[in-house]
XYZ file of C-alpha atoms in Angstrom:
576
model
C 4.332 -33.131 20.919
C 3.671 -36.139 18.331
C 0.607 -35.029 18.037
C 1.457 -31.541 17.826
C 3.700 -32.566 14.444
C 0.384 -34.391 13.013
C -1.504 -31.491 13.046
C 1.394 -29.321 11.517
C 1.292 -31.111 9.262
C -2.172 -31.028 8.107
C -2.537 -27.778 8.911
C 0.424 -27.005 6.045
C -1.390 -29.854 3.550
C -4.331 -28.733 3.677
C -3.063 -24.125 3.337
C -1.029 -25.919 -0.323
C -4.050 -26.971 -1.446
C -6.708 -24.387 -0.459
C -4.002 -22.418 -1.390
C -2.786 -24.093 -5.296
C -7.410 -23.198 -5.504
C -7.721 -19.744 -4.328
C -4.444 -18.955 -6.819
C -6.029 -20.535 -9.527
C -9.800 -18.463 -8.767
C -6.794 -15.714 -7.948
C -8.285 -15.461 -4.473
C -6.542 -13.809 -1.533
C -3.972 -16.184 -0.385
C -5.346 -15.798 3.301
C -8.181 -16.729 2.029
C -7.660 -19.860 1.200
C -5.697 -20.610 4.454
C -8.427 -19.717 6.286
C -10.268 -22.328 4.895
C -7.805 -24.693 5.576
C -8.849 -24.535 9.162
C -11.832 -24.561 9.658
C -12.325 -27.598 6.906
C -9.601 -29.479 9.687
C -10.066 -28.063 13.089
C -13.005 -28.878 15.187
C -15.845 -26.768 13.824
C -15.224 -29.105 10.441
C -13.959 -32.313 9.905
C -12.186 -32.129 14.187
C -9.544 -33.626 12.523
C -7.516 -31.741 14.533
C -8.814 -31.175 18.481
C -6.145 -30.096 20.911
C -6.490 -27.348 21.845
C -3.701 -26.381 23.320
C -1.863 -27.311 19.012
C -4.547 -24.719 17.886
C -3.088 -22.741 20.956
C 0.163 -23.279 19.309
C -0.014 -23.195 16.865
C -1.362 -19.658 16.996
C 0.819 -18.019 19.142
C 3.683 -19.185 17.425
C 2.191 -17.636 13.689
C 0.920 -14.525 15.401
C 4.437 -13.793 16.939
C 6.485 -14.418 13.549
C 3.939 -12.080 12.188
C 3.766 -9.187 13.692
C 7.876 -9.296 13.839
C 7.622 -8.871 9.491
C 5.168 -6.141 9.436
C 7.340 -4.427 12.214
C 10.065 -5.063 9.997
C 8.059 -3.292 6.584
C 7.614 -0.832 8.978
C 10.061 2.293 7.112
C 9.608 5.468 10.400
C 12.082 7.544 7.754
C 8.867 7.379 5.565
C 6.583 8.177 8.076
C 9.133 11.662 9.155
C 8.784 12.013 4.763
C 5.307 11.502 4.649
C 3.893 15.099 3.564
C 0.811 16.363 5.569
C -1.584 15.574 3.185
C -0.647 12.036 4.253
C -0.318 12.632 7.763
C -3.459 14.787 8.395
C -5.622 12.309 5.707
C -4.145 8.943 7.923
C -4.534 11.288 11.337
C -8.469 11.299 10.470
C -8.557 8.414 8.693
C -7.746 6.411 12.423
C -9.714 8.998 14.583
C -12.532 9.605 12.832
C -13.026 5.656 11.997
C -12.401 4.946 15.301
C -14.349 7.114 17.115
C -17.277 6.324 14.695
C -17.192 3.159 14.926
C -17.558 2.921 18.751
C -20.845 5.316 18.693
C -21.952 2.771 15.346
C -21.651 -0.351 17.528
C -22.806 0.714 20.782
C -24.800 1.999 19.761
C -26.464 -1.429 18.439
C -26.385 -2.813 21.798
C -22.617 -4.077 21.856
C -20.779 -4.150 25.263
C -17.679 -1.398 25.894
C -16.885 -1.922 29.500
C -17.305 -3.957 32.687
C -14.672 -7.028 31.740
C -16.682 -7.136 27.726
C -14.792 -4.658 25.314
C -16.750 -5.699 21.971
C -16.531 -2.583 20.432
C -13.601 -0.888 21.787
C -12.174 -4.248 19.502
C -14.156 -4.007 16.486
C -14.370 0.455 16.173
C -9.833 -0.871 16.130
C -9.850 -3.535 13.920
C -12.306 -1.802 11.410
C -10.296 0.596 11.179
C -7.568 -1.254 9.646
C -6.709 -2.101 6.828
C -4.997 -4.747 4.980
C -1.450 -4.640 3.767
C -0.976 -7.846 2.515
C -3.913 -7.773 0.154
C -3.367 -3.996 -0.615
C 0.252 -3.921 -1.707
C 0.165 -7.058 -3.383
C -2.681 -5.481 -5.803
C -1.158 -1.986 -6.338
C 1.898 -4.512 -7.517
C 0.041 -6.431 -9.660
C -0.795 -2.891 -11.181
C 2.174 -1.095 -10.953
C 0.461 1.690 -8.932
C 2.240 1.617 -5.919
C 4.574 4.674 -7.326
C 1.527 6.625 -8.254
C -0.166 9.651 -5.685
C -2.968 6.959 -4.643
C -0.607 4.074 -4.295
C 1.785 6.476 -1.749
C -1.563 8.445 0.106
C -2.732 4.473 0.167
C 0.707 3.060 2.034
C 1.234 6.486 4.116
C -1.590 5.334 5.621
C -1.407 1.665 6.011
C 1.470 2.787 8.078
C 0.006 4.519 10.503
C -2.854 2.297 10.905
C 0.637 0.089 12.262
C 1.103 2.109 14.416
C -1.797 2.707 16.289
C -2.228 -0.824 16.316
C 1.223 -0.516 17.779
C -0.118 1.945 20.737
C -3.490 -0.765 20.666
C -1.160 -2.942 21.797
C 0.559 -1.411 24.551
C -2.836 -0.573 25.959
C -4.775 -3.674 25.437
C -3.494 -5.698 28.419
C -4.473 -3.154 31.314
C -8.733 -2.743 29.656
C -10.142 -4.668 32.754
C -8.227 -1.859 35.266
C -7.406 1.189 32.499
C -6.969 4.257 34.143
C -5.390 7.641 33.012
C -2.280 6.152 35.353
C -2.642 2.821 33.801
C -2.779 4.093 30.067
C 0.480 6.034 31.051
C 2.431 3.110 32.920
C 2.129 1.043 29.839
C 2.579 3.625 27.294
C 5.751 4.448 29.253
C 6.604 0.248 28.956
C 6.274 0.294 25.799
C 8.095 3.241 25.656
C 11.108 1.792 27.478
C 10.502 -1.446 25.174
C 11.323 0.640 22.871
C 14.465 2.307 23.710
C 15.776 -0.236 24.382
C 15.344 -2.323 21.109
C 16.467 0.260 19.569
C 20.046 1.345 21.337
C 20.726 -2.390 21.172
C 20.069 -2.626 16.990
C 21.713 1.046 16.835
C 25.160 0.055 19.036
C 25.322 -3.826 19.261
C 23.744 -5.464 16.377
C 25.149 -3.749 13.800
C 29.226 -5.065 14.585
C 27.487 -8.611 15.431
C 25.227 -9.411 12.172
C 29.050 -7.230 10.022
C 31.127 -9.641 11.596
C 28.553 -12.754 10.071
C 27.354 -11.188 7.162
C 28.531 -13.803 4.838
C 26.737 -16.594 7.364
C 23.453 -16.970 6.176
C 22.121 -18.868 8.253
C 23.268 -17.158 11.252
C 22.004 -14.117 10.247
C 18.808 -16.427 10.578
C 19.170 -16.982 13.485
C 20.375 -14.464 15.179
C 17.292 -12.366 14.190
C 14.701 -15.098 15.707
C 17.340 -14.920 18.204
C 16.550 -11.100 18.794
C 12.567 -11.686 17.896
C 12.511 -13.850 20.820
C 14.349 -11.895 22.764
C 12.567 -8.865 22.629
C 8.955 -10.484 23.112
C 11.072 -12.133 26.021
C 11.802 -8.618 27.328
C 7.864 -7.171 26.612
C 6.365 -10.070 29.001
C 8.864 -8.888 31.939
C 7.523 -5.716 30.887
C 4.328 -6.486 32.154
C 3.580 -6.518 27.808
C 3.453 -9.452 25.135
C 5.203 -11.249 23.432
C 3.121 -10.192 20.136
C 4.161 -6.944 20.767
C 7.770 -7.277 21.662
C 8.356 -8.971 18.440
C 6.472 -6.201 16.404
C 8.591 -3.380 17.929
C 11.404 -5.935 17.369
C 10.867 -5.831 13.782
C 10.237 -1.779 13.110
C 13.586 -1.948 15.027
C 15.357 -4.062 12.599
C 13.589 -2.049 9.967
C 16.204 1.211 10.111
C 19.428 -1.197 10.161
C 22.092 -1.593 7.998
C 20.870 -4.857 6.946
C 17.382 -5.002 7.050
C 17.233 -6.399 3.400
C 18.959 -9.489 4.328
C 17.295 -10.554 6.872
C 14.162 -10.168 5.715
C 15.144 -11.777 2.306
C 16.221 -14.832 4.546
C 13.640 -15.139 6.770
C 11.477 -14.563 4.057
C 10.270 -18.337 3.751
C 10.044 -18.187 7.898
C 7.418 -16.147 7.750
C 5.511 -17.605 5.570
C 5.447 -20.484 6.796
C 4.467 -19.882 10.397
C 2.196 -16.906 8.640
C 0.741 -19.437 7.328
C -0.263 -21.510 9.960
C -1.479 -18.189 11.897
C -4.177 -18.072 9.894
C -4.787 -21.756 9.073
C -5.181 -21.595 13.533
C -6.983 -19.663 13.567
C -9.943 -20.878 10.540
C -9.575 -23.328 13.049
C -11.311 -21.176 15.563
C -13.933 -19.922 13.530
C -17.282 -22.417 14.533
C -20.322 -22.557 12.235
C -21.828 -19.245 12.355
C -24.896 -19.192 13.224
C -27.678 -16.484 11.401
C -26.844 -13.514 14.577
C -23.202 -13.836 13.552
C -23.358 -13.746 9.882
C -25.245 -11.136 10.307
C -23.627 -9.128 12.292
C -20.694 -10.253 9.596
C -22.481 -8.189 7.584
C -23.141 -5.403 9.248
C -19.258 -5.158 10.754
C -18.375 -5.290 6.804
C -21.066 -2.343 5.660
C -19.568 -0.318 8.378
C -15.686 -0.768 7.688
C -16.512 0.454 3.888
C -18.527 2.678 4.637
C -16.872 4.303 7.414
C -13.519 3.854 5.201
C -15.399 5.694 2.879
C -16.573 8.814 4.720
C -12.871 9.507 6.296
C -10.828 8.826 3.874
C -12.421 10.116 1.132
C -13.245 13.778 3.442
C -9.568 14.541 4.295
C -8.098 14.284 0.920
C -11.019 15.955 -0.812
C -10.894 19.004 1.535
C -7.309 18.955 1.437
C -7.991 19.614 -2.343
C -6.547 16.125 -3.942
C -9.168 16.471 -7.276
C -12.006 12.922 -7.154
C -10.552 10.852 -8.398
C -6.808 10.774 -6.066
C -10.110 10.926 -2.913
C -11.360 8.321 -3.645
C -9.032 5.840 -5.001
C -7.361 6.027 -1.340
C -10.008 5.337 0.100
C -11.263 2.396 -2.578
C -7.989 1.425 -2.168
C -8.204 0.007 2.375
C -11.566 -0.702 2.136
C -10.927 -3.838 3.349
C -10.180 -5.399 7.777
C -6.822 -5.537 7.924
C -5.102 -8.904 9.381
C -3.590 -7.034 11.957
C -7.006 -6.810 12.117
C -7.811 -10.176 13.278
C -3.912 -10.291 15.967
C -6.054 -7.686 18.324
C -9.375 -9.850 17.641
C -7.391 -13.086 18.495
C -5.539 -11.062 21.260
C -8.595 -9.901 22.602
C -10.390 -13.100 22.258
C -7.487 -14.890 24.184
C -7.835 -12.245 27.576
C -11.577 -13.133 27.038
C -12.180 -8.821 26.278
C -14.799 -9.608 23.802
C -17.305 -12.910 22.718
C -16.836 -15.883 21.150
C -19.313 -14.515 18.813
C -17.981 -10.939 18.130
C -14.497 -12.461 17.383
C -15.842 -15.026 14.737
C -18.124 -12.112 12.991
C -14.810 -10.100 12.482
C -13.374 -12.975 11.437
C -16.591 -13.538 8.813
C -16.012 -9.662 7.678
C -12.463 -10.240 7.307
C -13.103 -12.855 4.543
C -15.936 -11.002 2.393
C -14.341 -8.230 2.623
C -10.455 -9.528 1.318
C -12.711 -11.280 -1.640
C -14.174 -7.703 -2.592
C -11.836 -5.599 -1.502
C -9.953 -7.946 -4.812
C -11.932 -7.509 -7.172
C -12.339 -4.117 -6.304
C -8.524 -2.696 -6.044
C -8.929 -5.175 -9.405
C -11.061 -1.784 -11.518
C -10.812 0.661 -8.761
C -9.803 3.223 -12.463
C -13.361 2.218 -13.540
C -14.847 2.766 -10.495
C -13.818 6.178 -10.222
C -14.651 6.953 -13.434
C -17.875 6.044 -13.145
C -18.420 7.633 -9.560
C -17.098 10.873 -10.205
C -19.795 12.157 -12.121
C -22.278 10.859 -10.546
C -20.369 12.671 -6.855
C -20.032 15.614 -8.932
C -23.558 15.896 -9.700
C -24.837 15.993 -6.137
C -22.310 19.299 -6.249
C -18.477 17.888 -5.145
C -16.564 20.034 -7.721
C -14.215 18.605 -9.384
C -10.198 20.934 -10.150
C -10.951 20.760 -13.004
C -14.736 22.436 -12.043
C -13.367 25.457 -10.185
C -11.108 28.959 -11.273
C -8.163 26.401 -10.334
C -8.612 25.034 -13.324
C -7.890 27.255 -15.866
C -4.535 28.478 -13.971
C -1.768 28.057 -16.338
C -3.515 29.368 -19.297
C -3.843 32.866 -20.171
C -7.273 33.699 -20.360
C -8.380 29.696 -19.768
C -10.676 28.291 -21.565
C -12.144 26.119 -23.762
C -9.789 25.668 -26.178
C -7.103 27.721 -24.817
C -4.622 25.193 -26.188
C -0.635 25.364 -27.047
C 1.760 24.203 -30.366
C 3.329 21.450 -27.742
C 0.560 19.050 -25.964
C 2.283 16.645 -23.672
C -0.597 14.262 -22.682
C 0.465 12.381 -19.374
C 3.067 13.750 -17.141
C 5.014 11.298 -15.573
C 8.427 10.624 -14.604
C 10.036 11.260 -18.506
C 7.382 13.765 -19.014
C 9.183 15.947 -15.345
C 13.041 15.080 -17.219
C 11.676 16.848 -20.088
C 10.331 20.057 -18.736
C 13.462 20.400 -16.712
C 15.634 19.336 -19.078
C 14.115 22.824 -20.920
C 13.862 24.588 -18.191
C 17.444 24.797 -18.150
C 17.966 24.444 -22.055
C 14.621 26.543 -23.872
C 13.664 28.407 -20.957
C 11.276 30.467 -23.656
C 9.833 26.830 -24.629
C 8.047 26.422 -21.724
C 5.423 29.535 -23.126
C 4.131 26.866 -26.042
C 4.375 24.124 -23.991
C 0.074 22.695 -22.463
C -0.238 19.339 -20.374
C -2.700 17.624 -19.694
C -2.930 15.151 -16.449
C -4.852 14.671 -12.751
C -2.190 14.722 -10.428
C -2.924 16.815 -8.450
C 0.809 17.648 -6.895
C 1.462 18.135 -10.681
C -1.622 20.595 -11.121
C -0.823 22.770 -8.904
C 3.150 22.084 -9.264
C 3.009 23.453 -12.884
C 0.509 25.423 -12.609
C 2.401 27.624 -9.373
C 5.139 27.893 -12.512
C 3.250 29.399 -15.172
C 2.968 26.201 -17.200
C -0.075 25.538 -18.708
C -2.297 22.624 -16.869
C -6.051 21.307 -18.083
C -7.058 18.933 -15.241
C -8.578 15.521 -17.137
C -8.369 12.339 -17.511
C -6.390 11.964 -21.006
C -8.276 8.666 -21.543
C -11.853 11.063 -21.728
C -12.045 12.752 -25.356
C -13.800 15.159 -24.160
C -10.597 16.717 -22.080
C -8.887 16.139 -25.115
C -10.916 18.577 -27.253
C -11.246 21.168 -24.185
C -6.888 21.043 -23.627
C -7.028 21.979 -27.121
C -5.783 19.207 -28.344
C -7.139 19.653 -31.658
C -4.445 22.898 -32.264
C -1.436 21.462 -30.937
C 1.481 20.948 -33.757
C 2.753 18.631 -31.574
C 1.554 15.885 -28.966
C 3.526 14.515 -26.918
C 2.311 10.886 -24.523
C 5.576 9.936 -22.928
C 3.549 7.635 -21.586
C 4.138 3.412 -21.236
C 1.188 1.300 -20.755
C 2.276 0.094 -17.453
C 0.921 3.492 -16.200
C -1.654 4.226 -18.374
C -5.230 3.920 -16.901
C -8.324 3.325 -18.494
C -6.237 3.421 -22.434
C -3.571 3.294 -23.628
C -0.958 4.975 -26.438
C -2.358 2.536 -28.990
C -6.277 3.205 -28.274
C -4.867 7.560 -27.231
C -3.360 8.026 -30.375
C -6.399 7.056 -32.089
C -8.476 10.002 -31.002
C -6.208 12.680 -30.652
C -6.074 12.102 -34.750
C -9.344 11.968 -35.092
C -9.464 15.258 -33.224
C -6.544 16.840 -34.801
C -5.216 15.217 -38.613
C -2.277 17.386 -38.394
C -0.635 17.771 -35.512
C 2.834 15.887 -35.438
C 2.167 12.558 -32.635
C 5.219 11.034 -30.312
C 4.024 8.589 -28.558
C 6.086 4.989 -26.624
C 6.067 1.558 -26.698
C 6.715 -1.022 -23.970
C 6.797 -3.335 -26.613
C 9.195 -3.271 -30.059
C 5.596 -5.520 -31.175
C 3.959 -2.314 -30.447
C 5.796 -0.285 -32.175
C 4.132 -1.632 -35.782
C 0.744 -0.925 -34.317
C 1.365 2.573 -32.910
C 2.007 4.122 -36.019
C -0.828 1.895 -37.997
C -2.715 3.723 -35.812
C -1.037 7.695 -36.673
C 1.785 8.107 -34.528
C 4.807 9.682 -36.809
C 7.441 8.602 -34.647
C 7.500 6.233 -31.800
C 10.238 5.963 -28.422
C 11.144 2.870 -27.155
C 12.262 4.099 -23.591
C 14.970 0.841 -23.012
C 16.631 1.124 -26.321
C 17.954 3.783 -25.257
C 18.773 2.973 -21.870
C 20.597 0.525 -23.633
C 22.735 2.961 -25.417
C 23.363 5.168 -22.271
C 24.496 1.983 -20.236
C 26.646 0.413 -24.035
C 29.055 4.225 -23.542
C 29.269 3.314 -19.841
C 30.636 0.146 -20.627
C 32.992 1.481 -23.247
C 33.840 4.390 -20.544
C 34.753 2.851 -18.040
C 37.132 0.282 -19.966
C 38.323 3.985 -21.412
C 39.279 4.142 -16.831
C 36.475 6.920 -17.759
C 33.180 6.263 -15.555
C 34.521 9.001 -12.689
C 34.459 11.071 -15.618
C 31.158 10.692 -16.328
C 29.952 10.247 -12.775
C 31.094 13.683 -12.377
C 29.275 15.363 -15.804
C 26.099 12.793 -13.961
C 26.354 15.211 -10.823
C 26.911 18.765 -12.260
C 23.762 17.794 -14.352
C 21.665 16.771 -11.562
C 22.629 18.999 -9.122
C 20.463 22.809 -10.393
C 17.478 20.568 -11.459
C 14.367 20.733 -10.389
C 11.745 17.820 -11.029
C 8.042 18.228 -10.914
C 8.512 14.606 -9.364
C 11.472 13.396 -7.846
């Protein structure tokens, strides 16, 4: 017991020190934890030697990590996911797994006879890292963009795929149709038990303790371990039980409260899991390094093929097809979980699990840089894809949709450069109050949903990147009388409002230009660049809130709410 406490102390100390270094160098924290585990483990300095300690630390961390992953799986989002995300996710998973089986068997991996290296690697390579992707896309403010939503939708489907694999994994040594059906039946029974309890038993209990934080946290942990033990009794695994426990709570009224209260505890045990995983990584031989490079190369190639292809075939355009493929091109932390469970079950060789861990580390570092720079990478790649014969939406007849006669220079008096929620709201207001004005409006944007929706409504739309001067010329900006830039700098890619104003002014010296500023300090820069008027959205928002404060004091808030609801009732927004 004392040895375990000392080992945990070393784990946390080294994880913190190397975590600080990773933060300074802007590397994934998971990478720091793996290196920390390797440094203090039996293959490093040897300060932690006890295999029992490593096993206990690893299993505890794994249970908590899967519980938290389950909490973040939103079943409602899966149900609401559009056909684009469902088809793209299905093709990516099934296509990636099929390619993985063929590839790894072809290079000599075993697939049966108590050795399932090819199977585990194909599953591991089909999953992408939620931690890395969400963190970087959040920092880039791209979670709510079309490529971001596609990426997140595919990640959710990958989590479901992993749950199904974990249901079958304990029975791999005796795998028959009846065994698979029995495994799914057990998993289904566990899901049913968890959902029924979380729907009818937990709410009144948590309602009574809602104001007692320590009982909320304790109740969540008790739930995690209870479902884990039920899973063990059903011949599944505690790890799968903890995952289902989290999923069943994800639709729970107190899910956000539970997540907030156990986040710190989650981070503690997740850290322990990755440190313990690092302890199991031996000093790599050339064969392990070679296999790791092969795994990493296959992961990137298969992800680009199986993600880009279905999106492109569904006419999402080159950009919206390429960016999700770039975002997803790494191995998931969930993959390490699956590899680790396989290693503990004796289903794959130690060298294979070590190579998968090294491939994870390599892709974690590389994909972070790629996602951060995905927009310039896509901007340089799209012309190359066009040269090999892949058409974008602006290369087809549909690229001229929405204009009468279409073609170069077919501009309108009013041009919206970029189309996001402010432009969507503006268009709705025009439809309600001055519909005749729609005939004078043209839009330039590279969101395929915006392109198709506006085209269907008969509004002129040019598909293209507004940061590209050729796109602006093609859209007829040179003949426009009023040009509106409604997207703030924080959401623009490859440009900012000041740069766009200068581009537009160089093309059209006479047009009136309305730009948007994030910061008050940007207002004068935009005027100096050539803008005729600069909007600062937060100032108008502040005025609305001030009016509501005054209305509340006068007892008019319910009346204002009724007016707002009436205004929202018949709006047809392009973007929700």
